[in-house]
């Protein structure tokens, strides 16, 4: 019998007022994993009320005490790492080693933010006047609405939940409708760790029914969203005056110069282009290779791509798992057709795979020009385009020719070229001699241009989830006027 899961409001697991449910499938087998509540505006309103009620208690708890709960949570996550990872593979499809990485990233950010409980630094600075003290302190924002994608169903919620919690906020969390089970398993562990009732509320459901009311809700003070650019744009229109953090994808490139270690670069392209079946906002979907090595590179890369084994992520022989759903496969295939029509040359893949599950072959195009749609638009699938260029200057130009600016990479043995690339590439992340994926929890993560407006993770996550209050403490005992009394 298929289990029906509930939503969490004010510490109670309840059914949605909609009385409707939806299902989540294993993308490798198409087996139903469970039924989930189709949360709606009424549920969101109740979740926000619960989060508002819990705010006073949580925000006044000393931050190091909040940190203790997060430390407890980190150790529970470690204990449950394997079962959480299996849930990720079953529901999202990524291979088990990567699913373990997804959970590990959640553990890392939890530990990092737990430690922040004893920091949460403000600043002090001299005043321009005598007998006056100036400082900044961090204050919580209030109720935060966190809307997360399916591609990192544990790590990305953790990137948002942990800094939000340590800063003293309360939360309404809406996970992607493709991965509600991962979210429920994760939140159950938060409860076990002792996060008080109402501090985290979980509403499953569609973007339209459950996401939009969160974005519009007047009492929600902060929205943090990772997902598609279209939805991001919609959020900026609907959110009103709130703090909004957006992380909206990429069209990331790897530059390979003729002086690069070619085998190392190919490892990076395979990992960045086909890891997570290309379903990362940091995926390397463009390879910008110097003309002089193009032919050799193409040959070596296509050999490697054609050897990649597709299959269920639980099978240790699998290199590339399924895509998230049928729509994603169709979208990827439509880009294969677009690429062919545009005149690019298909070297590998280009078709669906298997009878069951949402599989698409690792696909490789060459003779791609920078302005083709396959080189400009985010496919979010296992499709890589090779674009050849004359030199580093042209490579950087091509890299910057897209509207996104999340991740980037350069393979070269020349330090000058590496620094020129670091300087010239418009992106939030640049890797040297390493792929476009694999950011670490204690460093800022985010992009420029239409990728978004925020830097998650690391110390910058605290900026997203706290307000800075500036405090002027005048102990002169008289009226002192800034800019006017100069003594
Ligand atoms: C994403 O694809 O949305 O750097 C995030 C990386 C991962 C996170 C990716 N740590 O690829």
Coordinates of C-alpha atoms and ligand atoms in Angstrom, one line a residue:
X1 CA 0.0 0.0 0.0
X2 CA 1.3 3.5 -0.9
X3 CA 1.9 5.6 2.2
X4 CA 0.4 9.0 2.5
X5 CA 2.6 11.6 4.1
X6 CA 1.5 14.8 5.9
X7 CA 2.7 18.3 6.2
X8 CA 4.2 19.8 9.4
X9 CA 2.5 22.9 10.9
X10 CA 3.3 24.1 14.4
X11 CA 4.8 20.8 15.4
X12 CA 1.9 18.6 14.2
X13 CA 1.8 16.4 11.1
X14 CA -1.5 17.2 9.5
X15 CA -3.4 16.8 6.2
X16 CA -3.8 19.6 3.8
X17 CA -7.0 21.5 3.8
X18 CA -7.2 20.9 0.1
X19 CA -7.9 17.2 0.8
X20 CA -5.8 16.4 -2.3
X21 CA -2.6 14.6 -2.7
X22 CA 0.0 14.0 -5.4
X23 CA 2.5 11.3 -5.9
X24 CA 6.3 11.1 -6.1
X25 CA 8.0 8.6 -8.4
X26 CA 11.3 6.8 -8.4
X27 CA 12.7 8.2 -11.7
X28 CA 14.7 5.0 -12.4
X29 CA 11.8 2.6 -11.9
X30 CA 8.7 4.8 -12.1
X31 CA 7.6 3.1 -8.9
X32 CA 5.4 5.3 -6.7
X33 CA 7.2 6.2 -3.5
X34 CA 4.3 7.8 -1.6
X35 CA 1.4 10.2 -1.7
X36 CA 1.9 13.8 -0.5
X37 CA -0.3 16.6 0.6
X38 CA -1.2 19.2 -2.1
X39 CA -0.7 22.1 0.2
X40 CA -2.6 25.3 -0.6
X41 CA -3.0 28.9 0.6
X42 CA -4.9 27.9 3.8
X43 CA -2.1 25.6 4.8
X44 CA 0.5 28.3 4.1
X45 CA -1.4 30.8 6.2
X46 CA -1.5 28.3 9.1
X47 CA 2.2 27.5 8.7
X48 CA 3.0 31.3 8.7
X49 CA 0.9 31.8 11.9
X50 CA 2.7 28.9 13.5
X51 CA 6.1 30.3 12.5
X52 CA 5.1 33.7 13.8
X53 CA 4.1 32.3 17.2
X54 CA 7.4 30.4 17.5
X55 CA 9.5 33.4 16.5
X56 CA 9.6 35.1 20.0
X57 CA 10.9 32.0 21.7
X58 CA 13.4 31.0 19.1
X59 CA 14.9 34.4 18.3
X60 CA 15.4 35.1 22.0
X61 CA 17.2 31.8 22.7
X62 CA 20.9 32.7 22.8
X63 CA 22.5 31.9 19.5
X64 CA 25.1 29.5 21.0
X65 CA 22.1 27.5 22.4
X66 CA 20.6 27.4 18.9
X67 CA 24.0 26.3 17.8
X68 CA 23.8 23.4 20.2
X69 CA 20.7 22.1 18.6
X70 CA 22.4 22.4 15.2
X71 CA 25.4 20.4 16.5
X72 CA 23.0 17.7 17.7
X73 CA 21.3 17.8 14.3
X74 CA 24.6 17.4 12.5
X75 CA 25.4 14.3 14.5
X76 CA 21.9 12.8 13.8
X77 CA 22.4 13.6 10.1
X78 CA 25.7 11.7 10.2
X79 CA 24.0 8.7 11.9
X80 CA 21.3 8.7 9.2
X81 CA 23.5 9.6 6.3
X82 CA 23.1 6.3 4.5
X83 CA 19.3 6.1 4.7
X84 CA 18.9 9.7 3.7
X85 CA 21.2 9.1 0.7
X86 CA 19.2 6.1 -0.4
X87 CA 16.1 8.2 -0.2
X88 CA 17.8 10.8 -2.4
X89 CA 18.8 8.2 -5.0
X90 CA 15.3 6.6 -4.9
X91 CA 13.4 9.8 -5.3
X92 CA 15.8 12.1 -7.3
X93 CA 17.8 9.5 -9.2
X94 CA 21.4 10.6 -8.7
X95 CA 23.9 7.8 -8.2
X96 CA 24.4 6.8 -4.6
X97 CA 27.9 8.2 -4.2
X98 CA 26.6 11.6 -5.2
X99 CA 23.6 11.2 -3.0
X100 CA 25.9 10.6 -0.1
X101 CA 27.7 13.8 -1.2
X102 CA 24.3 15.6 -1.1
X103 CA 23.7 14.6 2.5
X104 CA 27.4 15.3 3.4
X105 CA 27.0 18.9 2.1
X106 CA 24.0 19.2 4.4
X107 CA 26.1 17.9 7.3
X108 CA 28.9 20.4 6.5
X109 CA 26.7 23.4 6.4
X110 CA 24.9 22.3 9.6
X111 CA 28.2 22.1 11.4
X112 CA 29.5 25.4 10.0
X113 CA 26.3 27.2 11.0
X114 CA 26.2 25.5 14.4
X115 CA 29.6 27.1 15.0
X116 CA 28.3 30.5 13.9
X117 CA 26.1 30.4 17.0
X118 CA 29.3 31.5 18.9
X119 CA 30.3 34.1 16.3
X120 CA 27.5 35.9 14.3
X121 CA 29.9 38.8 14.4
X122 CA 28.9 42.4 14.2
X123 CA 31.5 45.2 13.8
X124 CA 32.7 48.0 15.9
X125 CA 34.2 51.1 14.4
X126 CA 35.3 54.5 15.9
X127 CA 32.8 57.4 15.9
X128 CA 33.6 60.7 14.4
X129 CA 32.6 62.2 17.7
X130 CA 34.0 61.9 21.2
X131 CA 32.3 59.7 23.9
X132 CA 30.3 57.8 21.4
X133 CA 30.4 54.1 20.5
X134 CA 29.4 52.7 17.1
X135 CA 28.6 49.1 16.3
X136 CA 26.5 46.8 14.2
X137 CA 24.6 43.7 15.5
X138 CA 22.8 41.0 13.6
X139 CA 19.1 40.7 14.1
X140 CA 16.8 37.9 12.8
X141 CA 14.5 38.9 9.9
X142 CA 11.3 37.0 11.0
X143 CA 9.5 34.3 9.1
X144 CA 11.5 33.1 6.1
X145 CA 9.9 31.3 3.1
X146 CA 12.3 28.7 1.7
X147 CA 11.5 27.3 -1.7
X148 CA 13.9 24.6 -2.9
X149 CA 14.7 22.5 -6.0
X150 CA 14.8 18.8 -6.5
X151 CA 18.4 18.4 -7.8
X152 CA 20.0 18.7 -4.3
X153 CA 17.0 17.7 -2.2
X154 CA 19.0 17.6 1.1
X155 CA 21.9 20.0 0.5
X156 CA 20.0 23.0 -0.8
X157 CA 17.3 23.0 1.9
X158 CA 20.2 22.7 4.4
X159 CA 22.0 25.7 2.8
X160 CA 18.9 27.8 3.5
X161 CA 17.5 26.2 6.7
X162 CA 20.7 26.2 8.8
X163 CA 21.7 29.9 8.4
X164 CA 18.0 30.9 8.8
X165 CA 17.9 29.0 12.1
X166 CA 21.2 30.1 13.5
X167 CA 20.2 33.7 12.8
X168 CA 17.0 33.2 14.9
X169 CA 14.4 33.1 12.1
X170 CA 11.5 30.7 11.8
X171 CA 10.6 28.9 8.6
X172 CA 8.0 27.9 6.1
X173 CA 9.7 25.4 3.9
X174 CA 8.3 24.3 0.5
X175 CA 10.3 21.6 -1.3
X176 CA 10.1 20.8 -5.0
X177 CA 7.1 18.6 -5.8
X178 CA 9.5 16.0 -7.3
X179 CA 11.3 15.4 -4.0
X180 CA 8.8 15.7 -1.1
X181 CA 9.9 12.5 0.6
X182 CA 13.5 13.7 0.9
X183 CA 12.2 16.9 2.5
X184 CA 10.0 15.0 5.0
X185 CA 12.8 12.6 6.0
X186 CA 15.1 15.6 6.5
X187 CA 12.6 17.6 8.6
X188 CA 11.9 14.6 10.8
X189 CA 15.5 14.6 11.8
X190 CA 15.3 18.4 12.6
X191 CA 12.4 17.6 14.9
X192 CA 14.4 14.8 16.5
X193 CA 17.3 17.1 17.1
X194 CA 15.1 19.4 19.2
X195 CA 14.2 22.2 16.8
X196 CA 11.1 23.5 18.7
X197 CA 7.6 23.3 17.4
X198 CA 6.6 25.9 14.8
X199 CA 10.2 26.9 14.2
X200 CA 10.2 24.8 11.0
X201 CA 7.0 24.2 9.1
X202 CA 6.8 22.1 6.0
X203 CA 4.2 22.5 3.3
X204 CA 4.4 20.2 0.3
X205 CA 2.6 21.0 -3.0
X206 CA 2.9 22.7 -6.3
X207 CA 4.5 26.1 -7.0
X208 CA 1.3 27.6 -7.9
X209 CA -0.8 26.3 -5.0
X210 CA 1.8 26.4 -2.2
X211 CA 4.7 28.4 -3.5
X212 CA 2.9 31.5 -4.7
X213 CA 1.0 32.1 -1.4
X214 CA 4.4 31.9 0.4
X215 CA 5.9 34.4 -1.9
X216 CA 2.9 36.8 -1.6
X217 CA 2.4 36.4 2.2
X218 CA 2.6 39.7 3.9
X219 CA 4.0 38.3 7.2
X220 CA 6.9 36.5 5.4
X221 CA 9.8 38.8 5.5
X222 CA 12.4 36.9 3.5
X223 CA 12.2 34.5 0.5
X224 CA 15.0 32.3 -0.5
X225 CA 14.5 30.5 -3.8
X226 CA 16.7 28.2 -5.9
X227 CA 15.2 27.1 -9.2
X228 CA 14.4 28.2 -12.7
X229 CA 14.9 31.7 -14.0
X230 CA 11.2 32.0 -15.1
X231 CA 10.0 31.2 -11.6
X232 CA 12.7 33.6 -10.2
X233 CA 11.3 36.4 -12.4
X234 CA 7.8 35.6 -11.2
X235 CA 8.9 35.8 -7.6
X236 CA 10.5 39.2 -8.1
X237 CA 7.1 40.4 -9.4
X238 CA 5.0 38.9 -6.7
X239 CA 7.1 39.2 -3.5
X240 CA 6.5 42.8 -2.8
X241 CA 8.9 44.4 -0.3
X242 CA 10.7 41.5 1.2
X243 CA 14.3 40.4 1.3
X244 CA 14.5 38.1 -1.7
X245 CA 17.5 35.7 -2.5
X246 CA 17.5 34.0 -5.9
X247 CA 19.7 31.4 -7.4
X248 CA 18.6 30.7 -10.9
X249 CA 20.8 28.4 -12.8
X250 CA 23.6 28.8 -15.3
X251 CA 25.2 28.0 -18.6
X252 CA 28.6 27.2 -17.3
X253 CA 31.7 26.7 -19.3
X254 CA 35.0 25.0 -19.1
X255 CA 37.9 26.6 -21.0
X256 CA 40.6 24.2 -22.1
X257 CA 43.8 25.8 -23.5
X258 CA 46.4 24.0 -25.5
X259 CA 48.8 23.9 -22.6
X260 CA 46.3 22.1 -20.3
X261 CA 46.7 18.6 -19.0
X262 CA 44.2 17.1 -21.4
X263 CA 43.4 14.0 -19.4
X264 CA 42.7 16.0 -16.3
X265 CA 40.5 18.4 -18.3
X266 CA 38.5 15.4 -19.7
X267 CA 37.9 14.1 -16.2
X268 CA 36.6 17.5 -15.4
X269 CA 34.3 17.7 -18.4
X270 CA 32.9 14.2 -17.6
X271 CA 32.3 15.1 -14.0
X272 CA 30.9 18.6 -14.6
X273 CA 28.9 17.7 -17.7
X274 CA 27.4 14.4 -16.9
X275 CA 27.6 14.1 -13.1
X276 CA 24.1 14.4 -11.6
X277 CA 23.0 13.7 -15.2
X278 CA 23.8 17.3 -16.0
X279 CA 21.1 18.4 -13.6
X280 CA 23.1 21.0 -11.6
X281 CA 23.0 24.7 -12.0
X282 CA 26.7 24.4 -11.9
X283 CA 26.9 21.8 -14.7
X284 CA 29.5 22.3 -17.4
X285 CA 27.3 22.4 -20.5
X286 CA 29.8 24.2 -22.7
X287 CA 33.4 23.3 -23.3
X288 CA 35.4 26.1 -24.9
X289 CA 38.4 24.5 -26.4
X290 CA 41.4 26.0 -28.2
X291 CA 41.3 25.2 -31.9
X292 CA 44.8 23.6 -32.0
X293 CA 43.7 20.7 -29.7
X294 CA 40.1 20.4 -30.7
X295 CA 40.3 17.3 -32.8
X296 CA 42.4 15.3 -30.2
X297 CA 40.1 16.5 -27.4
X298 CA 37.0 15.6 -29.3
X299 CA 38.2 12.1 -30.0
X300 CA 39.3 11.4 -26.4
X301 CA 36.1 12.9 -24.9
X302 CA 33.7 11.0 -27.2
X303 CA 35.4 7.8 -26.3
X304 CA 34.9 8.5 -22.6
X305 CA 31.3 9.7 -23.1
X306 CA 30.3 6.6 -25.1
X307 CA 31.6 4.4 -22.3
X308 CA 29.4 6.0 -19.5
X309 CA 27.0 3.5 -18.1
X310 CA 23.4 4.6 -17.6
X311 CA 21.3 2.9 -14.9
X312 CA 19.7 2.9 -11.5
X313 CA 21.7 5.1 -9.1
X314 CA 21.7 2.3 -6.5
X315 CA 23.7 0.0 -8.8
X316 CA 27.4 0.6 -8.1
X317 CA 28.2 0.1 -11.8
X318 CA 26.1 3.1 -12.8
X319 CA 27.9 6.2 -13.9
X320 CA 24.9 8.3 -14.9
X321 CA 21.4 8.0 -13.3
X322 CA 18.0 8.9 -14.7
X323 CA 16.7 12.4 -15.2
X324 CA 14.1 13.7 -12.7
X325 CA 11.0 13.1 -14.8
X326 CA 9.5 12.6 -18.2
X327 CA 9.2 16.3 -18.9
X328 CA 12.9 16.8 -18.3
X329 CA 13.7 14.0 -20.8
X330 CA 11.5 15.6 -23.4
X331 CA 13.1 19.0 -22.8
X332 CA 16.6 17.6 -23.2
X333 CA 15.5 15.7 -26.4
X334 CA 14.0 18.9 -27.8
X335 CA 17.4 20.6 -27.4
X336 CA 19.0 17.7 -29.2
X337 CA 16.7 18.4 -32.1
X338 CA 17.4 22.1 -31.9
X339 CA 21.1 21.5 -32.0
X340 CA 20.9 19.3 -35.0
X341 CA 18.7 21.8 -36.8
X342 CA 21.2 24.6 -35.9
X343 CA 23.9 22.7 -37.6
X344 CA 25.9 21.3 -34.7
X345 CA 27.4 17.9 -35.1
X346 CA 26.2 15.2 -32.7
X347 CA 29.1 13.0 -31.5
X348 CA 27.4 10.9 -28.8
X349 CA 23.9 10.1 -27.4
X350 CA 20.9 12.0 -28.5
X351 CA 18.2 9.5 -27.6
X352 CA 16.2 8.3 -24.7
X353 CA 17.3 5.0 -23.1
X354 CA 15.6 1.9 -21.8
X355 CA 12.0 1.0 -21.5
X356 CA 11.4 2.0 -17.9
X357 CA 12.5 5.2 -16.1
X358 CA 13.4 8.6 -17.4
X359 CA 16.8 8.0 -19.0
X360 CA 18.6 10.1 -21.6
X361 CA 21.9 9.2 -23.1
X362 CA 24.9 11.3 -22.3
X363 CA 24.9 13.6 -25.3
X364 CA 27.8 15.5 -26.9
X365 CA 27.7 18.1 -29.7
X366 CA 30.7 19.6 -31.5
X367 CA 31.1 22.4 -34.0
X368 CA 28.8 24.5 -31.9
X369 CA 29.0 28.2 -32.2
X370 CA 28.6 30.4 -29.2
X371 CA 25.3 31.9 -30.3
X372 CA 23.4 28.7 -31.0
X373 CA 20.5 28.0 -28.6
X374 CA 22.1 24.9 -27.3
X375 CA 25.1 27.1 -26.3
X376 CA 22.9 29.8 -24.8
X377 CA 20.0 28.2 -23.0
X378 CA 20.0 26.1 -19.8
X379 CA 19.1 22.5 -20.8
X380 CA 19.6 21.0 -17.3
X381 CA 20.3 17.6 -18.8
X382 CA 23.3 15.5 -19.9
X383 CA 24.1 17.6 -23.0
X384 CA 27.6 19.1 -23.5
X385 CA 28.6 21.4 -26.4
X386 CA 32.1 21.8 -27.7
X387 CA 32.9 25.3 -29.0
X388 CA 36.3 26.0 -30.5
X389 CA 38.2 29.3 -30.1
X390 CA 41.5 30.7 -31.3
X391 CA 42.9 31.9 -28.0
X392 CA 42.2 32.9 -24.4
X393 CA 40.7 36.3 -25.2
X394 CA 38.1 34.7 -27.5
X395 CA 37.5 31.9 -24.9
X396 CA 36.6 34.5 -22.3
X397 CA 34.4 36.4 -24.7
X398 CA 32.5 33.2 -25.5
X399 CA 32.3 32.3 -21.8
X400 CA 30.7 35.7 -21.1
X401 CA 28.3 35.6 -24.1
X402 CA 25.5 34.0 -22.1
X403 CA 23.0 35.8 -19.8
X404 CA 23.9 33.6 -16.8
X405 CA 27.0 33.8 -14.7
X406 CA 27.2 31.1 -12.1
X407 CA 30.2 28.8 -12.4
X408 CA 33.2 28.6 -14.8
X409 CA 36.5 26.8 -15.1
X410 CA 39.8 27.0 -16.9
X411 CA 42.3 24.3 -17.6
X412 CA 45.8 25.6 -18.3
X413 CA 49.3 25.3 -17.0
X414 CA 50.0 29.0 -17.5
X415 CA 49.5 31.1 -14.4
X416 CA 49.0 34.3 -16.4
X417 CA 46.2 32.7 -18.4
X418 CA 44.6 31.4 -15.2
X419 CA 44.7 34.9 -13.6
X420 CA 43.4 36.6 -16.8
X421 CA 40.5 34.2 -16.8
X422 CA 39.8 34.8 -13.1
X423 CA 39.7 38.5 -13.8
X424 CA 37.8 38.4 -17.1
X425 CA 35.1 35.8 -16.5
X426 CA 31.7 37.1 -15.4
X427 CA 30.7 34.4 -12.9
X428 CA 30.2 33.9 -9.2
X429 CA 32.6 30.9 -9.2
X430 CA 35.8 30.3 -11.2
X431 CA 37.7 27.0 -10.8
X432 CA 41.3 26.6 -12.0
X433 CA 42.2 23.1 -13.2
X434 CA 39.1 21.7 -11.7
X435 CA 35.5 21.3 -12.9
X436 CA 32.6 23.7 -12.6
X437 CA 30.9 21.7 -9.8
X438 CA 31.8 20.9 -6.2
X439 CA 31.5 24.1 -4.2
X440 CA 32.2 23.8 -0.5
X441 CA 29.8 24.6 2.3
X442 CA 32.0 27.3 4.0
X443 CA 32.5 29.4 0.9
X444 CA 30.0 31.7 -0.8
X445 CA 28.0 30.3 -3.6
X446 CA 26.0 32.2 -6.2
X447 CA 26.1 34.0 -9.5
X448 CA 26.1 37.3 -11.4
X449 CA 23.9 38.5 -14.2
X450 CA 20.6 36.6 -14.6
X451 CA 21.8 33.8 -12.3
X452 CA 20.6 35.8 -9.3
X453 CA 21.2 38.1 -6.5
X454 CA 22.6 36.2 -3.6
X455 CA 25.5 34.4 -2.1
X456 CA 24.4 31.3 -0.2
X457 CA 26.6 29.2 2.1
X458 CA 29.7 30.4 3.9
X459 CA 29.6 33.6 5.9
X460 CA 27.6 35.4 3.2
X461 CA 24.6 33.2 4.1
X462 CA 24.3 35.2 7.3
X463 CA 23.8 38.3 5.2
X464 CA 20.9 36.6 3.5
X465 CA 19.2 35.6 6.7
X466 CA 19.8 38.4 9.1
X467 CA 19.3 42.2 9.3
X468 CA 22.1 44.4 10.3
X469 CA 21.2 46.9 13.0
X470 CA 23.6 49.9 13.4
X471 CA 23.9 51.1 17.0
X472 CA 25.1 54.5 18.0
X473 CA 25.8 54.7 21.8
X474 CA 26.4 58.3 22.9
X475 CA 27.8 58.5 26.5
X476 CA 28.9 62.2 26.3
X477 CA 25.8 63.4 28.2
X478 CA 25.1 66.2 25.8
X479 CA 23.6 66.5 22.3
X480 CA 26.3 65.8 19.8
X481 CA 25.5 66.3 16.1
X482 CA 27.2 64.1 13.5
X483 CA 28.5 66.1 10.5
X484 CA 27.9 69.4 12.5
X485 CA 30.0 69.2 15.7
X486 CA 33.4 68.6 14.4
X487 CA 35.3 68.6 17.7
Ligands
LIG1 C1 23.1 23.4 -7.7 O1 23.3 22.8 -8.7 O2 22.0 24.0 -7.6 O3 28.9 23.1 -6.5 C2 24.0 23.5 -6.6 C3 28.1 22.2 -6.7 C4 27.2 21.8 -5.6 C5 25.9 22.6 -5.5 C6 25.2 22.8 -6.7 N1 27.9 21.8 -4.4 O4 27.9 21.8 -7.8

